[in-house]
Amino acid sequence: MSSYGPQTRILHINEVANVPSTLVAHARQSGKQWALHRIPAGRGCPVRVLGSRLVDLERFSRFAHQADLIDLHYATNGYYGWGSIPLVLHLHGSDVRKDWQRPGLRYVISRTLERADAVVCATPDLLEWVRPVRPDARWLPNPLPPQYVTAPPAPVIPRRIFLSSRWDLTKGLDVLLPLARELVERGYEVVGVDWGTHTAQARNAGVRLFPHCTPSEFAQLLASAQVVVGQVEFSLLTMTDYQALSLGRPVIAAASVEGAPIAAVDVRTAPSSVQYPHAMPGDFRLWPHTGLTARDPQQIANLVEAICAGDHVLADCPDNALLRREWVMERHGVEVALAAVERVYREVLGEK
């Protein structure tokens, strides 16, 4: 087994939330021998999915042996890592929260968790699920793609509230849909993206849905909102929440162990018994003076009003915008995320 160094061949498998492509692109810019193998989609007609996966696995087997280490993203694809090559398993969310509960997929995921030389989680809440099986699992910060943090100049549109989550049950629709109705009744322009299984309900609640757009257009849409409301179901921040913070926008989202400069909503699931070695000093607490808002549409609507009126500690102003950007880049900048994942590779392979 070779030790980890600049010429170590790292093969990332599968694209999830632009995490592997961002890491690979940045590593290659500095001369590292990293690559990304995208695999066929796992949804759709079962026969077609199975056929495309079998063809891809056969093709993958021809070059996989060239890698010194595999970093496999999303555990339901674990069979790509069942060979003899050292394996880092990168968990991303629904593979643990949903797929692991399904009998057929549970076997694949459990076997891969046991087989992996290291297990890392893209969000800190996953540790509570995984550590009974892999006590050595750790959380690594997701990298924020550079294209996420720049947006063409866009003026903030007063009273525009962007509900940024996908319109699915896993994002807290029991709160977000009534919140949308409440904000519309109060005279706000509520916008979102036409994405998810419950977009019809969002429209009925008065949400103006924008079609899928380019990363630049999406960043401009985020930057135009006076307040961004993220997911309120799980104790984590999404990539869109990080992006909104990097663009300087006030964010309302679920409380998490990161202690982000957001207006935090209590989702009653924040882990309390897990240590996070890669967190920054000062994490594990709410941002000073922000308080904790109940998971209640009326109270969240009141919080939106306070922020828009400038009556909240995280209201929109140049100092707060800079605070938000600095917080994100210190924890989720590409250099930070790359250094964290390289520490894992050194642990698995040793260091030259």
XYZ file of C-alpha atoms in Angstrom:
352
model
C 0.000 0.000 0.000
C 1.449 3.393 -0.976
C 1.576 6.281 1.501
C -0.315 9.505 0.902
C 1.520 12.234 -0.974
C 1.116 14.708 -3.851
C 1.177 11.925 -6.453
C -1.270 9.599 -4.684
C -4.068 8.649 -7.063
C -7.409 9.436 -5.402
C -10.565 8.347 -7.212
C -13.848 9.920 -6.099
C -16.939 7.976 -7.118
C -20.318 9.679 -7.684
C -21.275 13.342 -7.719
C -23.329 14.586 -4.734
C -24.120 18.274 -4.125
C -20.974 19.266 -6.061
C -18.840 18.095 -3.125
C -16.567 15.603 -4.948
C -16.229 17.707 -8.102
C -15.266 20.755 -6.026
C -12.637 18.804 -4.074
C -11.237 17.134 -7.192
C -11.042 20.354 -9.207
C -9.208 22.180 -6.424
C -6.830 19.280 -5.821
C -5.977 19.036 -9.499
C -5.257 22.762 -9.630
C -2.471 22.156 -7.127
C -1.049 19.233 -9.106
C -2.643 16.326 -7.216
C -3.584 13.126 -9.055
C -7.301 13.098 -8.243
C -10.183 12.081 -10.502
C -13.975 11.810 -10.369
C -16.023 8.949 -11.808
C -19.679 9.924 -12.207
C -22.075 6.989 -12.102
C -25.497 6.587 -13.778
C -28.530 7.874 -11.915
C -30.060 5.469 -9.412
C -33.664 6.547 -9.987
C -36.097 5.793 -12.758
C -37.156 2.549 -14.419
C -35.576 -0.262 -12.313
C -34.636 -2.347 -15.347
C -32.998 0.627 -17.034
C -31.183 1.626 -13.828
C -29.882 -1.911 -13.310
C -28.732 -2.154 -16.918
C -26.879 1.152 -16.869
C -25.225 0.306 -13.543
C -24.030 -3.098 -14.768
C -22.512 -1.516 -17.882
C -20.854 1.178 -15.773
C -19.506 -1.332 -13.231
C -17.901 -3.340 -16.013
C -16.278 -0.189 -17.397
C -15.260 0.908 -13.886
C -13.543 -2.434 -13.213
C -11.140 -1.788 -16.095
C -9.495 1.242 -14.495
C -10.360 1.130 -10.770
C -7.128 -0.760 -9.966
C -5.141 2.324 -10.989
C -6.360 4.198 -7.893
C -4.446 4.169 -4.603
C -7.590 5.098 -2.651
C -11.307 5.378 -3.400
C -13.493 8.068 -1.834
C -17.031 6.796 -2.443
C -19.903 9.256 -2.063
C -23.366 8.048 -0.966
C -23.511 4.643 0.713
C -26.163 3.037 -1.504
C -23.437 2.894 -4.174
C -21.157 1.017 -1.777
C -20.606 -2.005 -4.038
C -18.288 0.173 -6.152
C -15.864 -0.014 -3.220
C -16.004 -3.716 -2.396
C -12.638 -4.526 -3.946
C -9.192 -4.492 -2.337
C -8.466 -0.777 -2.772
C -8.505 1.305 0.448
C -11.934 2.888 0.819
C -13.208 6.098 2.393
C -17.013 6.075 2.612
C -18.540 9.546 2.362
C -22.108 9.668 3.744
C -24.338 12.502 2.577
C -27.765 12.326 4.251
C -30.650 10.397 2.732
C -28.406 7.366 2.226
C -28.385 7.103 6.028
C -31.692 8.662 7.083
C -33.859 6.924 4.455
C -32.086 4.284 2.359
C -30.548 2.497 5.350
C -34.072 1.714 6.542
C -34.945 -0.178 3.332
C -34.262 -3.937 3.501
C -32.443 -4.360 0.189
C -30.357 -1.238 0.480
C -29.641 -1.854 4.163
C -27.442 -4.828 3.263
C -25.390 -2.782 0.798
C -24.983 0.125 3.198
C -24.196 -2.010 6.272
C -21.623 -4.086 4.417
C -19.961 -0.955 3.048
C -19.866 0.658 6.497
C -18.074 -2.440 7.811
C -15.733 -2.672 4.822
C -14.653 0.991 4.686
C -11.239 1.976 6.032
C -12.708 5.321 7.137
C -16.227 6.760 7.332
C -16.957 10.467 7.048
C -20.258 12.346 7.228
C -21.147 15.421 5.209
C -23.439 16.773 7.951
C -22.915 16.464 11.715
C -26.360 15.032 12.507
C -25.457 11.794 10.697
C -22.961 10.853 13.404
C -25.763 9.957 15.801
C -26.991 7.401 13.255
C -23.639 5.946 12.241
C -21.471 5.840 15.355
C -23.195 2.801 16.909
C -21.848 0.895 13.890
C -18.693 2.952 13.203
C -17.495 4.683 16.385
C -14.606 6.152 14.391
C -16.875 8.059 11.972
C -16.242 11.768 11.799
C -17.851 14.856 10.331
C -16.026 16.751 7.584
C -17.192 20.185 6.417
C -18.636 20.292 2.923
C -16.700 22.602 0.573
C -18.565 25.563 -0.834
C -17.969 25.610 -4.616
C -16.363 28.885 -5.734
C -19.209 29.533 -8.171
C -21.624 29.501 -5.222
C -20.033 32.452 -3.464
C -20.032 34.952 -6.292
C -23.101 36.537 -7.805
C -23.596 39.313 -10.350
C -24.537 42.540 -8.578
C -28.168 42.239 -7.574
C -30.050 44.738 -5.458
C -31.957 43.339 -2.504
C -35.678 43.407 -3.207
C -37.471 44.667 -0.095
C -39.910 42.181 1.429
C -38.765 39.336 -0.827
C -38.427 36.150 1.241
C -36.744 33.154 -0.370
C -37.830 29.730 0.933
C -34.837 27.867 -0.410
C -35.582 24.220 0.388
C -36.761 21.611 -2.061
C -40.528 21.125 -1.696
C -40.350 17.662 -0.164
C -41.599 16.248 3.133
C -38.032 15.768 4.363
C -37.479 19.548 4.372
C -40.137 20.462 6.964
C -43.157 21.249 4.802
C -45.440 21.048 7.838
C -43.868 24.371 8.835
C -42.761 25.876 5.513
C -46.132 25.702 3.727
C -48.117 27.454 6.503
C -45.217 29.889 6.889
C -45.488 30.760 3.203
C -49.227 31.387 3.535
C -48.678 33.548 6.609
C -45.989 35.652 4.933
C -48.090 36.146 1.804
C -50.998 37.307 3.983
C -48.649 39.804 5.629
C -47.758 41.267 2.254
C -44.389 39.649 1.542
C -43.258 38.316 -1.828
C -42.454 34.668 -1.106
C -40.298 32.942 -3.720
C -38.770 29.500 -4.162
C -37.537 27.061 -6.787
C -39.788 24.788 -8.837
C -38.255 21.633 -7.399
C -39.699 18.757 -5.374
C -42.761 16.574 -4.993
C -44.979 19.230 -3.387
C -44.535 22.211 -5.701
C -48.300 22.362 -6.343
C -48.913 22.905 -2.615
C -46.264 25.628 -2.596
C -47.989 27.443 -5.444
C -51.331 27.104 -3.659
C -49.716 28.702 -0.609
C -48.820 31.728 -2.740
C -45.160 30.969 -3.442
C -43.747 32.290 -6.711
C -41.644 29.426 -8.057
C -38.673 30.064 -10.328
C -37.574 27.363 -12.802
C -34.259 25.546 -12.434
C -31.464 27.908 -13.382
C -27.694 28.157 -13.729
C -25.502 28.466 -10.609
C -24.946 32.136 -11.397
C -28.663 32.803 -11.774
C -29.424 30.928 -8.572
C -26.812 32.935 -6.672
C -28.342 36.141 -8.000
C -31.794 34.986 -6.874
C -30.479 34.211 -3.387
C -28.721 37.556 -3.186
C -31.931 39.404 -4.083
C -33.850 38.148 -1.036
C -34.170 40.273 2.065
C -34.309 37.059 4.131
C -33.588 33.428 3.214
C -35.449 30.650 5.060
C -33.758 27.239 4.832
C -34.772 23.766 5.941
C -36.231 23.331 9.431
C -36.472 19.536 9.666
C -32.981 18.354 10.644
C -30.302 19.868 12.840
C -27.986 20.871 10.017
C -27.342 23.615 7.501
C -27.742 22.831 3.807
C -25.393 23.867 1.018
C -27.919 26.536 0.060
C -27.863 27.874 3.627
C -24.072 28.161 3.435
C -24.353 29.803 0.036
C -26.838 32.370 1.307
C -24.529 33.193 4.225
C -21.560 33.531 1.867
C -23.596 36.044 -0.145
C -24.201 38.014 3.050
C -27.904 37.298 3.375
C -29.748 36.906 6.701
C -30.700 33.250 7.114
C -33.360 31.538 9.208
C -32.731 27.792 9.457
C -32.477 24.806 11.778
C -30.274 25.074 14.840
C -27.154 22.907 14.588
C -23.926 22.222 16.434
C -22.062 24.644 14.177
C -23.364 27.700 15.986
C -23.783 29.608 12.726
C -24.650 33.337 12.595
C -28.250 32.551 11.684
C -31.642 33.020 13.280
C -31.932 29.445 14.544
C -35.116 27.384 14.647
C -35.368 24.650 17.274
C -35.930 21.325 15.520
C -35.557 19.363 18.754
C -33.043 16.966 17.220
C -29.717 18.714 17.831
C -27.113 16.121 18.863
C -25.847 16.611 22.400
C -23.579 13.622 23.049
C -21.220 13.722 20.077
C -17.868 15.492 19.888
C -16.854 17.132 16.603
C -13.054 17.307 16.273
C -13.087 19.399 13.088
C -15.321 22.165 14.442
C -13.977 25.652 14.963
C -13.478 27.236 18.395
C -16.730 28.758 19.561
C -18.973 26.239 17.803
C -21.606 24.175 19.671
C -23.530 27.253 20.758
C -26.033 29.652 19.343
C -24.626 32.851 17.933
C -24.671 35.444 20.748
C -28.041 37.082 21.354
C -29.857 35.326 18.509
C -32.003 33.178 20.796
C -33.832 30.111 19.601
C -37.114 30.363 17.711
C -39.770 27.686 18.122
C -40.599 25.503 15.123
C -43.815 27.431 14.608
C -44.928 29.290 11.435
C -46.298 32.301 13.333
C -43.131 32.788 15.356
C -40.897 32.350 12.316
C -43.023 34.915 10.442
C -42.549 37.307 13.368
C -38.801 36.707 13.131
C -38.871 37.509 9.410
C -40.622 40.778 10.186
C -38.074 41.684 12.859
C -35.155 41.069 10.503
C -36.771 42.996 7.647
C -37.520 45.910 9.999
C -33.917 45.984 11.255
C -35.017 45.020 14.776
C -32.929 41.826 15.017
C -29.263 41.380 15.883
C -28.670 39.671 12.507
C -30.585 42.208 10.424
C -29.107 43.171 7.070
C -26.174 45.598 7.287
C -22.593 45.638 5.934
C -21.043 44.442 9.210
C -23.425 41.488 9.490
C -22.949 40.585 5.826
C -19.166 40.475 6.366
C -19.632 38.395 9.527
C -21.695 35.850 7.635
C -19.208 35.577 4.765
C -16.207 35.198 7.059
C -17.917 32.544 9.163
C -18.682 30.395 6.110
C -15.282 30.702 4.466
C -13.432 29.905 7.697
C -15.327 26.623 7.984
C -16.450 25.663 4.483
C -13.952 27.268 2.137
C -12.478 24.814 -0.359
C -9.014 24.952 1.218
C -10.446 24.085 4.639
C -12.472 21.149 3.313
C -9.578 19.851 1.211
C -7.198 19.911 4.181
C -9.751 18.027 6.309
C -10.270 15.228 3.792
C -6.530 14.912 3.202
C -6.079 14.282 6.936
C -8.366 11.277 6.535
C -6.374 9.984 3.558
C -3.147 10.241 5.560
C -4.713 8.267 8.390
C -5.758 5.509 5.986
C -2.578 5.326 3.899
C 0.067 6.820 6.131
C 2.189 9.777 4.977
C 5.302 9.943 2.868
